[in-house]
Coordinates of C-alpha atoms and ligand atoms in Angstrom, one line a residue:
M1 CA -21.9 12.8 -10.2
A2 CA -18.7 11.6 -12.0
L3 CA -15.2 12.8 -11.1
P4 CA -14.1 16.0 -12.7
T5 CA -12.2 15.6 -15.9
V6 CA -9.7 18.4 -15.9
N7 CA -6.5 18.0 -17.8
P8 CA -4.0 19.2 -15.2
T9 CA -1.5 20.4 -17.7
K10 CA -4.1 22.9 -19.1
T11 CA -4.7 24.6 -15.8
N12 CA -3.3 28.0 -14.9
S13 CA -1.5 26.7 -11.9
W14 CA 0.4 24.1 -14.1
G15 CA 1.6 26.9 -16.3
K16 CA 2.7 28.8 -13.2
L17 CA 4.5 25.7 -11.8
K18 CA 6.3 25.2 -15.1
A19 CA 7.7 28.7 -15.2
H20 CA 8.4 28.5 -11.4
F21 CA 10.2 25.2 -11.9
E22 CA 12.6 26.8 -14.4
A23 CA 13.4 29.5 -11.8
I24 CA 14.0 27.2 -8.9
K25 CA 15.2 23.9 -10.3
D26 CA 18.8 24.5 -9.4
V27 CA 18.2 26.2 -6.0
H28 CA 19.8 24.2 -3.2
M29 CA 17.6 23.4 -0.2
K30 CA 20.6 24.3 2.0
D31 CA 20.2 27.9 0.8
L32 CA 16.5 27.9 1.4
F33 CA 17.1 26.8 5.0
A34 CA 19.8 29.5 5.4
K35 CA 17.5 32.2 4.2
D36 CA 14.5 31.3 6.3
E37 CA 15.1 30.2 9.9
N38 CA 11.4 29.5 10.2
R39 CA 11.3 27.1 7.2
A40 CA 11.0 23.9 9.3
N41 CA 8.0 25.3 11.1
T42 CA 6.3 26.6 7.9
F43 CA 6.5 23.2 6.2
K44 CA 5.3 20.8 8.9
I45 CA 2.0 19.3 10.0
E46 CA 1.3 18.1 13.5
W47 CA -1.8 16.0 13.8
D48 CA -2.7 13.5 16.5
D49 CA 0.4 11.4 17.0
F50 CA 1.9 12.3 13.6
Y51 CA 4.5 14.9 13.0
V52 CA 5.1 15.4 9.3
D53 CA 8.1 17.6 8.3
F54 CA 8.1 18.4 4.6
S55 CA 10.6 21.2 4.8
K56 CA 13.4 19.1 3.3
N57 CA 11.8 19.4 -0.2
R58 CA 12.8 21.5 -3.2
I59 CA 9.9 23.9 -2.6
T60 CA 9.3 27.4 -1.6
E61 CA 6.2 29.1 -0.3
E62 CA 5.5 30.0 -3.9
T63 CA 5.7 26.4 -5.0
F64 CA 3.4 25.4 -2.3
K65 CA 0.9 28.1 -3.2
Y66 CA 0.8 27.0 -6.9
L67 CA 0.5 23.3 -5.9
L68 CA -2.5 24.2 -3.7
E69 CA -4.0 26.1 -6.6
L70 CA -3.6 23.1 -8.7
A71 CA -5.6 21.0 -6.2
D72 CA -8.4 23.6 -6.4
E73 CA -8.3 23.8 -10.2
V74 CA -8.7 20.1 -10.7
K75 CA -11.6 20.2 -8.2
L76 CA -10.1 18.0 -5.6
K77 CA -12.6 19.0 -2.9
E78 CA -15.5 17.9 -5.1
A79 CA -13.7 14.6 -5.9
I80 CA -13.2 13.8 -2.2
E81 CA -16.8 14.4 -1.6
S82 CA -17.8 12.2 -4.5
Q83 CA -15.7 9.4 -3.2
F84 CA -16.9 9.5 0.4
S85 CA -20.5 9.8 -0.5
G86 CA -20.5 6.6 -2.6
E87 CA -20.8 8.0 -6.1
I88 CA -19.8 5.8 -8.9
I89 CA -16.3 7.2 -9.3
N90 CA -14.8 3.9 -10.5
Q91 CA -16.6 4.6 -13.8
T92 CA -14.8 2.0 -16.0
E93 CA -16.1 -0.7 -13.7
G94 CA -19.4 1.1 -12.8
R95 CA -18.6 1.0 -9.0
A96 CA -18.4 3.2 -6.0
V97 CA -15.1 3.3 -4.1
L98 CA -15.9 2.9 -0.4
H99 CA -13.1 1.3 1.5
S100 CA -13.6 4.3 3.9
A101 CA -17.1 3.0 4.7
L102 CA -15.6 -0.1 6.1
R103 CA -14.1 1.9 9.0
A104 CA -16.9 4.4 9.5
P105 CA -18.9 4.3 12.7
E106 CA -22.3 2.6 12.9
S107 CA -24.0 6.0 13.0
Y108 CA -22.8 6.8 9.5
N109 CA -25.0 6.7 6.4
V110 CA -23.3 5.9 3.1
K111 CA -25.6 5.0 0.3
V112 CA -24.8 2.7 -2.7
D113 CA -27.7 2.4 -5.1
G114 CA -29.9 4.2 -2.6
E115 CA -29.2 1.8 0.2
N116 CA -27.1 2.5 3.3
V117 CA -24.2 0.1 3.4
I118 CA -23.1 0.8 7.0
P119 CA -25.5 -1.7 8.8
E120 CA -24.2 -4.5 6.5
V121 CA -20.6 -3.5 7.2
H122 CA -21.1 -3.7 10.9
K123 CA -23.0 -7.0 10.7
V124 CA -20.0 -8.5 9.0
K125 CA -17.7 -6.9 11.6
R126 CA -19.7 -8.6 14.4
K127 CA -19.4 -11.9 12.5
I128 CA -15.6 -11.3 12.4
E129 CA -15.5 -10.5 16.1
A130 CA -17.5 -13.6 17.1
F131 CA -15.5 -15.9 14.9
T132 CA -12.2 -14.4 16.0
N133 CA -13.1 -14.8 19.7
E134 CA -14.1 -18.4 19.2
V135 CA -10.9 -19.3 17.5
V136 CA -8.6 -17.4 19.8
N137 CA -10.3 -18.6 22.9
G138 CA -10.1 -22.2 21.7
D139 CA -13.9 -22.6 21.7
R140 CA -13.9 -23.4 18.0
K141 CA -12.2 -26.7 17.4
G142 CA -10.8 -28.8 14.5
Y143 CA -12.1 -32.2 13.4
T144 CA -10.4 -34.1 16.2
G145 CA -11.6 -31.7 18.9
K146 CA -8.4 -29.8 19.3
P147 CA -8.2 -26.0 19.3
F148 CA -6.6 -24.2 16.4
T149 CA -2.9 -23.4 16.5
D150 CA -2.3 -22.2 12.9
I151 CA -4.1 -19.9 10.4
V152 CA -3.3 -20.1 6.7
N153 CA -4.4 -17.1 4.5
I154 CA -4.8 -18.3 0.9
G155 CA -5.1 -15.3 -1.4
I156 CA -3.0 -13.1 -3.8
G157 CA -2.7 -9.4 -4.5
G158 CA -5.0 -7.4 -2.3
S159 CA -6.2 -10.6 -0.8
D160 CA -2.7 -11.3 0.5
L161 CA -0.5 -8.2 0.6
G162 CA -2.6 -6.2 3.1
P163 CA -3.2 -8.9 5.6
A164 CA 0.4 -10.2 5.3
M165 CA 1.9 -6.7 5.8
V166 CA -0.4 -5.9 8.7
V167 CA 0.1 -9.2 10.5
D168 CA 3.9 -8.8 10.1
S169 CA 3.8 -5.2 11.2
L170 CA 1.8 -5.9 14.3
Q171 CA 3.6 -9.0 15.4
Y172 CA 4.3 -7.3 18.7
Y173 CA 0.6 -7.5 19.4
K174 CA 0.2 -11.1 18.2
N175 CA -1.5 -13.9 20.1
H176 CA -0.6 -17.6 20.3
L177 CA -1.8 -18.4 16.7
T178 CA 0.8 -18.8 14.0
T179 CA -0.2 -17.2 10.8
H180 CA 0.9 -18.3 7.3
F181 CA 0.4 -16.8 3.9
V182 CA 0.2 -18.7 0.7
S183 CA -0.1 -16.6 -2.5
N184 CA 2.1 -17.6 -5.4
V185 CA 0.9 -20.3 -7.8
D186 CA 4.5 -21.6 -7.5
G187 CA 3.8 -25.0 -6.0
D188 CA 6.9 -24.8 -3.9
H189 CA 5.3 -22.0 -1.9
V190 CA 2.2 -23.9 -0.9
N191 CA 4.3 -27.1 -0.2
E192 CA 6.7 -25.2 2.0
V193 CA 3.8 -24.0 4.1
I194 CA 2.0 -27.3 4.2
K195 CA 5.2 -28.9 5.6
K196 CA 4.7 -26.8 8.8
L197 CA 1.1 -27.7 9.3
N198 CA -0.9 -30.1 11.3
P199 CA -4.3 -30.7 9.6
E200 CA -6.0 -31.2 12.9
T201 CA -5.2 -27.8 14.2
T202 CA -5.0 -25.6 11.1
L203 CA -7.7 -23.2 9.9
F204 CA -7.7 -22.1 6.3
V205 CA -9.0 -18.7 5.2
V206 CA -9.5 -18.6 1.5
V207 CA -9.6 -15.0 0.4
S208 CA -10.7 -14.0 -3.1
K209 CA -13.0 -11.2 -4.0
T210 CA -13.9 -12.8 -7.3
F211 CA -13.2 -16.4 -6.3
T212 CA -11.9 -16.9 -9.9
T213 CA -8.2 -16.1 -9.4
Q214 CA -6.0 -19.0 -10.7
E215 CA -3.4 -18.7 -8.0
T216 CA -5.8 -18.8 -5.1
L217 CA -8.1 -21.5 -6.4
S218 CA -5.1 -23.7 -7.3
N219 CA -3.6 -23.3 -3.8
A220 CA -7.0 -23.8 -2.1
N221 CA -7.5 -27.0 -4.1
T222 CA -4.0 -28.3 -3.4
I223 CA -4.5 -27.6 0.3
K224 CA -8.0 -29.2 0.3
S225 CA -6.6 -32.4 -1.3
W226 CA -3.9 -32.5 1.3
F227 CA -6.4 -32.0 4.1
L228 CA -8.7 -34.7 2.7
K229 CA -5.8 -37.2 3.0
H230 CA -6.1 -36.8 6.7
A231 CA -9.8 -35.9 7.2
N232 CA -13.3 -36.4 5.7
E233 CA -15.3 -34.2 3.4
A234 CA -17.6 -33.3 6.3
D235 CA -14.6 -31.9 8.2
I236 CA -14.0 -29.2 5.6
A237 CA -16.8 -27.2 7.3
K238 CA -14.7 -27.0 10.4
H239 CA -11.4 -26.0 8.8
F240 CA -12.2 -23.9 5.7
V241 CA -13.7 -20.4 5.7
A242 CA -13.9 -18.0 2.8
V243 CA -14.0 -14.2 2.2
S244 CA -15.6 -13.3 -1.2
T245 CA -18.3 -11.5 -3.1
N246 CA -18.9 -14.7 -5.2
I247 CA -20.9 -16.7 -2.8
D248 CA -22.0 -19.4 -5.3
S249 CA -18.4 -20.3 -6.3
V250 CA -17.4 -20.5 -2.6
K251 CA -20.3 -22.9 -2.0
N252 CA -19.2 -25.0 -5.0
F253 CA -15.8 -25.2 -3.6
G254 CA -17.4 -27.0 -0.6
I255 CA -17.2 -24.3 2.0
D256 CA -20.1 -24.2 4.5
P257 CA -22.3 -21.1 3.8
N258 CA -22.0 -20.2 7.5
N259 CA -18.3 -19.9 7.0
I260 CA -18.5 -17.3 4.3
F261 CA -17.6 -13.7 5.1
P262 CA -19.1 -11.5 2.5
M263 CA -17.5 -8.4 0.9
W264 CA -18.7 -6.0 -1.7
D265 CA -17.8 -4.9 -5.2
W266 CA -17.4 -1.3 -3.9
V267 CA -14.2 -2.4 -2.1
G268 CA -11.2 -2.6 -4.4
G269 CA -8.9 -5.6 -3.8
R270 CA -5.9 -3.4 -3.0
F271 CA -8.0 -1.4 -0.4
S272 CA -9.7 -4.4 1.1
L273 CA -7.8 -5.2 4.3
W274 CA -10.4 -3.2 6.2
S275 CA -13.1 -5.7 5.1
A276 CA -13.4 -9.4 6.0
V277 CA -10.2 -9.7 3.9
G278 CA -8.6 -8.7 7.1
L279 CA -10.0 -11.8 8.9
S280 CA -6.4 -13.2 9.3
I281 CA -5.4 -9.9 10.9
S282 CA -8.2 -10.2 13.4
L283 CA -7.3 -13.8 14.1
A284 CA -3.6 -13.0 14.5
V285 CA -3.9 -9.9 16.8
G286 CA -7.4 -10.3 18.2
Y287 CA -10.5 -8.4 17.2
D288 CA -9.9 -5.3 19.4
N289 CA -6.6 -4.7 17.8
Y290 CA -8.1 -5.2 14.3
D291 CA -10.9 -2.7 15.3
A292 CA -8.2 -0.2 16.5
L293 CA -6.6 -0.5 13.1
L294 CA -9.8 0.5 11.5
S295 CA -10.4 3.3 14.0
G296 CA -7.0 4.7 13.1
A297 CA -7.9 4.6 9.4
Y298 CA -11.2 6.3 10.2
K299 CA -9.4 9.2 12.0
M300 CA -7.2 9.7 8.9
D301 CA -10.3 9.7 6.7
E302 CA -11.8 12.5 8.8
H303 CA -8.6 14.4 8.7
F304 CA -8.4 14.0 4.9
K305 CA -12.1 15.0 4.4
S306 CA -12.1 18.0 6.6
E307 CA -8.6 19.5 6.9
D308 CA -7.7 22.5 4.8
F309 CA -5.4 21.3 2.0
D310 CA -2.4 23.2 3.3
S311 CA -2.4 21.2 6.4
N312 CA -3.9 18.0 5.0
I313 CA -1.2 15.3 5.2
P314 CA -2.3 13.1 2.3
V315 CA -2.9 16.1 0.1
V316 CA 0.4 17.7 0.9
L317 CA 2.3 14.5 0.3
A318 CA 0.5 13.9 -3.0
L319 CA 1.2 17.5 -4.2
I320 CA 4.9 17.2 -3.4
S321 CA 5.1 13.9 -5.2
I322 CA 3.4 15.5 -8.3
W323 CA 6.0 18.3 -8.2
Y324 CA 8.9 15.8 -8.5
N325 CA 7.1 13.4 -10.9
N326 CA 5.8 15.9 -13.3
F327 CA 8.3 18.8 -13.1
F328 CA 11.6 17.4 -11.9
G329 CA 11.0 14.2 -13.9
A330 CA 11.6 11.9 -10.9
E331 CA 10.6 8.4 -11.9
S332 CA 10.5 6.7 -8.5
E333 CA 9.9 7.3 -4.8
A334 CA 11.4 5.4 -2.0
V335 CA 9.6 4.6 1.3
I336 CA 12.0 3.9 4.1
P337 CA 10.5 2.9 7.4
Y338 CA 12.9 3.0 10.3
S339 CA 11.2 0.0 11.8
Q340 CA 11.9 -3.6 11.0
Y341 CA 8.2 -4.3 11.7
L342 CA 7.4 -2.4 8.5
N343 CA 9.5 -4.8 6.4
Q344 CA 6.7 -5.5 4.0
F345 CA 5.3 -2.0 3.9
A346 CA 6.9 -0.9 0.5
T347 CA 5.8 -4.2 -1.1
Y348 CA 2.3 -3.6 0.1
L349 CA 2.3 0.0 -1.2
Q350 CA 3.5 -1.2 -4.6
Q351 CA 0.2 -2.7 -5.4
G352 CA -1.8 0.2 -4.0
I353 CA 0.2 2.8 -5.8
M354 CA 1.2 1.2 -9.1
E355 CA -2.0 -0.8 -9.8
S356 CA -4.0 2.3 -9.1
N357 CA -2.1 5.0 -10.9
G358 CA -0.2 3.0 -13.6
K359 CA -2.5 4.4 -16.2
S360 CA -2.0 6.2 -19.5
I361 CA -5.6 7.1 -20.6
D362 CA -7.3 10.0 -19.1
R363 CA -10.8 10.3 -17.7
N364 CA -12.0 11.5 -21.1
G365 CA -10.7 8.4 -22.7
Y366 CA -7.7 10.0 -24.4
P367 CA -4.0 9.1 -24.3
I368 CA -2.0 11.1 -21.7
D369 CA 1.1 13.1 -22.7
Y370 CA 2.4 13.7 -19.1
E371 CA 3.8 11.3 -16.5
T372 CA 1.4 9.4 -14.2
G373 CA 2.1 6.7 -11.5
T374 CA 5.4 6.6 -9.6
L375 CA 7.6 3.6 -9.1
I376 CA 7.6 2.7 -5.4
W377 CA 10.3 0.8 -3.7
G378 CA 12.0 0.7 -0.3
E379 CA 13.3 -1.3 2.6
P380 CA 13.6 -0.6 6.3
G381 CA 16.4 1.6 7.5
T382 CA 19.1 1.0 8.7
N383 CA 19.4 -2.1 6.5
S384 CA 18.8 -0.1 3.3
Q385 CA 21.6 2.3 4.2
H386 CA 23.9 -0.7 3.6
A387 CA 22.2 -1.6 0.4
F388 CA 20.9 1.0 -2.0
F389 CA 21.5 4.4 -0.2
Q390 CA 24.7 4.9 -2.1
L391 CA 22.6 5.5 -5.3
I392 CA 20.3 7.9 -3.5
H393 CA 23.2 9.9 -2.1
Q394 CA 25.6 10.0 -5.1
G395 CA 23.8 8.5 -8.1
T396 CA 22.5 10.5 -11.0
K397 CA 18.8 10.0 -10.3
L398 CA 16.6 12.1 -8.2
I399 CA 14.7 9.9 -5.7
P400 CA 12.4 11.6 -3.3
A401 CA 12.0 9.5 -0.2
D402 CA 9.5 9.2 2.7
F403 CA 11.3 8.4 5.9
I404 CA 8.9 6.9 8.5
G405 CA 10.0 6.6 12.1
F406 CA 8.4 5.9 15.5
T407 CA 9.7 8.0 18.3
K408 CA 9.1 5.2 20.9
S409 CA 10.2 1.6 20.4
L410 CA 8.0 -1.2 21.4
H411 CA 10.4 -3.2 23.4
G412 CA 11.9 -0.1 25.0
N413 CA 15.5 -0.8 24.3
Q414 CA 16.5 2.9 24.4
D415 CA 20.1 2.3 23.3
H416 CA 19.0 0.6 20.1
Q417 CA 16.2 3.1 19.5
D418 CA 18.6 6.1 19.8
K419 CA 21.0 4.5 17.4
L420 CA 18.2 3.8 15.0
M421 CA 16.8 7.3 15.1
S422 CA 20.2 8.9 15.0
N423 CA 20.7 7.1 11.7
F424 CA 17.3 8.3 10.5
L425 CA 18.1 11.9 11.2
A426 CA 21.6 11.7 9.9
Q427 CA 20.4 10.3 6.6
T428 CA 17.8 13.0 6.0
E429 CA 20.3 15.7 7.0
A430 CA 23.0 14.2 4.7
L431 CA 20.6 14.0 1.8
L432 CA 19.7 17.6 2.4
N433 CA 23.1 19.2 2.9
G434 CA 25.5 16.8 1.1
K435 CA 29.2 17.5 1.6
T436 CA 31.1 20.3 -0.2
K437 CA 34.5 20.2 -1.7
D438 CA 35.8 22.4 1.1
E439 CA 34.6 20.0 3.7
V440 CA 36.2 17.1 1.9
V441 CA 39.4 19.0 1.6
S442 CA 39.4 20.0 5.2
E443 CA 39.4 16.3 6.1
G444 CA 42.8 15.9 4.5
T445 CA 41.5 13.9 1.6
P446 CA 44.2 13.2 -1.1
E447 CA 43.7 15.4 -4.1
A448 CA 42.8 12.5 -6.5
I449 CA 40.0 11.2 -4.3
I450 CA 38.3 14.5 -3.6
P451 CA 35.7 14.4 -6.3
F452 CA 34.5 11.0 -5.3
K453 CA 33.8 12.1 -1.7
I454 CA 31.7 15.1 -2.6
F455 CA 27.9 14.8 -2.0
Q456 CA 25.7 17.2 -3.9
G457 CA 22.9 17.0 -1.4
N458 CA 19.6 18.7 -2.3
K459 CA 17.9 15.2 -2.2
P460 CA 14.4 15.6 -1.0
T461 CA 12.8 13.7 1.9
N462 CA 9.6 13.8 3.9
T463 CA 9.9 12.9 7.6
I464 CA 6.9 11.1 9.0
F465 CA 7.3 10.8 12.8
I466 CA 4.7 8.7 14.6
N467 CA 4.7 8.3 18.3
K468 CA 4.5 4.5 18.5
L469 CA 3.7 1.6 16.2
S470 CA 0.2 0.5 17.3
P471 CA -2.8 -0.9 15.4
E472 CA -4.3 2.5 15.4
S473 CA -1.2 4.4 14.1
L474 CA -0.7 1.8 11.5
G475 CA -4.3 2.2 10.4
K476 CA -3.6 6.0 10.0
L477 CA -0.4 5.4 8.1
I478 CA -2.0 3.0 5.6
A479 CA -5.0 5.3 5.1
M480 CA -2.7 8.2 4.6
Y481 CA -1.1 6.5 1.6
E482 CA -4.5 5.4 0.3
H483 CA -5.7 9.0 0.2
K484 CA -2.4 10.1 -1.4
I485 CA -3.1 7.6 -4.2
F486 CA -6.5 9.1 -4.7
V487 CA -5.4 12.7 -4.8
Q488 CA -2.7 11.9 -7.4
G489 CA -5.2 10.0 -9.5
V490 CA -7.6 12.9 -9.4
I491 CA -4.8 15.4 -10.4
W492 CA -3.6 13.1 -13.2
N493 CA -7.1 12.8 -14.4
I494 CA -7.0 9.0 -14.5
F495 CA -9.2 6.2 -13.2
S496 CA -7.3 4.9 -10.1
Y497 CA -9.7 2.0 -9.3
D498 CA -9.6 -0.3 -12.2
Q499 CA -6.7 -2.7 -13.1
F500 CA -7.3 -3.8 -16.7
G501 CA -3.5 -3.9 -17.1
V502 CA -3.2 -7.1 -15.2
E503 CA -5.7 -8.9 -17.5
L504 CA -3.7 -9.5 -20.7
G505 CA -1.0 -11.6 -19.1
K506 CA -3.6 -13.7 -17.3
Q507 CA -5.4 -14.4 -20.6
L508 CA -2.2 -15.4 -22.4
A509 CA -1.1 -17.6 -19.5
S510 CA -4.2 -19.7 -19.7
K511 CA -3.7 -20.2 -23.5
I512 CA -0.1 -21.1 -23.0
L513 CA -0.9 -23.5 -20.2
Q514 CA -3.1 -25.5 -22.6
E515 CA -0.3 -25.6 -25.1
F516 CA 2.0 -27.3 -22.6
N517 CA 0.0 -30.5 -23.1
N518 CA -0.8 -30.1 -26.9
Q519 CA 1.3 -31.4 -29.7
S520 CA 1.4 -28.1 -31.6
V521 CA 1.8 -24.6 -30.3
N522 CA -0.1 -21.5 -31.4
N523 CA 1.2 -18.6 -33.3
H524 CA 3.6 -16.8 -31.0
D525 CA 6.6 -14.6 -31.7
S526 CA 9.6 -16.7 -32.4
S527 CA 11.2 -16.0 -29.0
T528 CA 8.1 -17.2 -27.1
S529 CA 7.7 -20.2 -29.4
N530 CA 11.3 -21.3 -28.8
L531 CA 11.1 -20.8 -25.1
L532 CA 7.8 -22.7 -25.0
E533 CA 9.2 -25.6 -26.9
Y534 CA 12.3 -25.6 -24.7
Y535 CA 10.2 -25.6 -21.6
K536 CA 8.1 -28.5 -22.8
K537 CA 11.1 -30.6 -23.6
S538 CA 12.9 -29.9 -20.4
R539 CA 10.2 -29.7 -17.7
Ligands
F6P601 O1 -3.9 -8.6 -9.8 C1 -5.2 -8.3 -10.1 C2 -6.1 -8.5 -9.0 O2 -7.4 -8.3 -9.5 C3 -5.9 -7.5 -7.8 O3 -6.5 -6.3 -8.0 C4 -6.5 -8.3 -6.7 O4 -6.2 -7.8 -5.4 C5 -6.0 -9.7 -7.0 O5 -6.0 -9.8 -8.4 C6 -6.7 -10.8 -6.3 O6 -8.1 -10.9 -6.7 P1 -9.1 -11.7 -6.0 O7 -9.3 -11.2 -4.6 O8 -10.4 -11.6 -6.7 O9 -8.7 -13.2 -5.9

């Protein structure tokens, strides 16, 4: 069964939301709070170690009701069932979308083409576990008999961003191995990493679902050539492993078939950290922590599948985001984790959200005349307060923001933790209330300066409190955003799991690369021709 193909703007609820938007677009949240002392309890979800407060949004109970009706009208429930049961919902590529199967228990039965994929998933997990233990314990050794000290993940996009973000986020849980990531085809990237390595003690994990990606293969070949300056061909088997669906190409590269960790075409690159693509995570934090990450994601899957929509965290966050994107005309959303560990979180989400929902053709194949995918950006607080918060507070743009905070710090420095979280709460409060002219005047502000010190407020935020940053809670958080992406794609009536938009640039790049060494250049626009000639002369 395919995904439903309902044009959201033709639903009754969309019409109701449009009319309702006109009625409440200028209402200040401050007044909503003043009118209803129970508001913060009405708009909150407590689940497991998550406390999600969505009361600081420009919504009323009526808004929420219509948004929930929209979810029903676009047949979200059926869509969720289609995804989890392995139906071919990635219709443009003819594939199921089953990253959830990667974290499902062994007792599950999820069929693709009539075959249960769970036993194969768990077989690969056991291979990851055995391999991780051998490397971490030092039983697996390099070509001179020394245990490994360094891991290099070679991949790009989903084969880099997920593992890199998780390893960075979970550095508190890390073991003795040093983990590096090489992604960019910029040779300076790989060379800077190579500078730090000892070939005798470094393990290379080449991660590419397709094993055709220019960046990854270039970096893997450069590293292989460097390695072979120190070691022999036969030593490659000890130092190179690969994660891919393209087993033949991996073998051609020279990697020992025993060192191949398979994945499947029903796992999208940007949702693949739960597969063997996460091997670097397992190596960096140990298999048990990697498994706990997956268990956390599984718990969020169960919540998403079974919870009523009005208390379903990914569904509620997705609906609120639709409200701003499609009715208020907000173009972007900020994600602000109050944890330095989540430094790479927004960068990671950018691929998941923008590669998935940056689409303008609907599931019937017609151009779309409403807004889809949001721009995602962000940096940890408090650093971002001293960078771009000015624009969120007093700029002309409406930027809804997710504030993510952990109520306990990992190192237990309560003084810092309290300062951190006081900033978190102060910011969301300031964004809500703003500062009135009267307040500015009462501070004795000189007349001419008064307008500059007024804050309108009414800037929406979601607060996502989590007890503690752990592999399990991180798994839940990532899965929460994955499901939010899915819900939004369903509502916008788009295909979220292809990425044809990244192909055109790749094709042109390979043509241009050939032209660098040719006498003549092809037909380009005059700007590109000039720049190409200039580059050829000056490189
Ligand atoms: O950027 C396009 C893309 O296909 C991503 O979706 C994917 O994560 C990335 O390239 C890397 O692809 P691969 O794992 O096949 O090398």
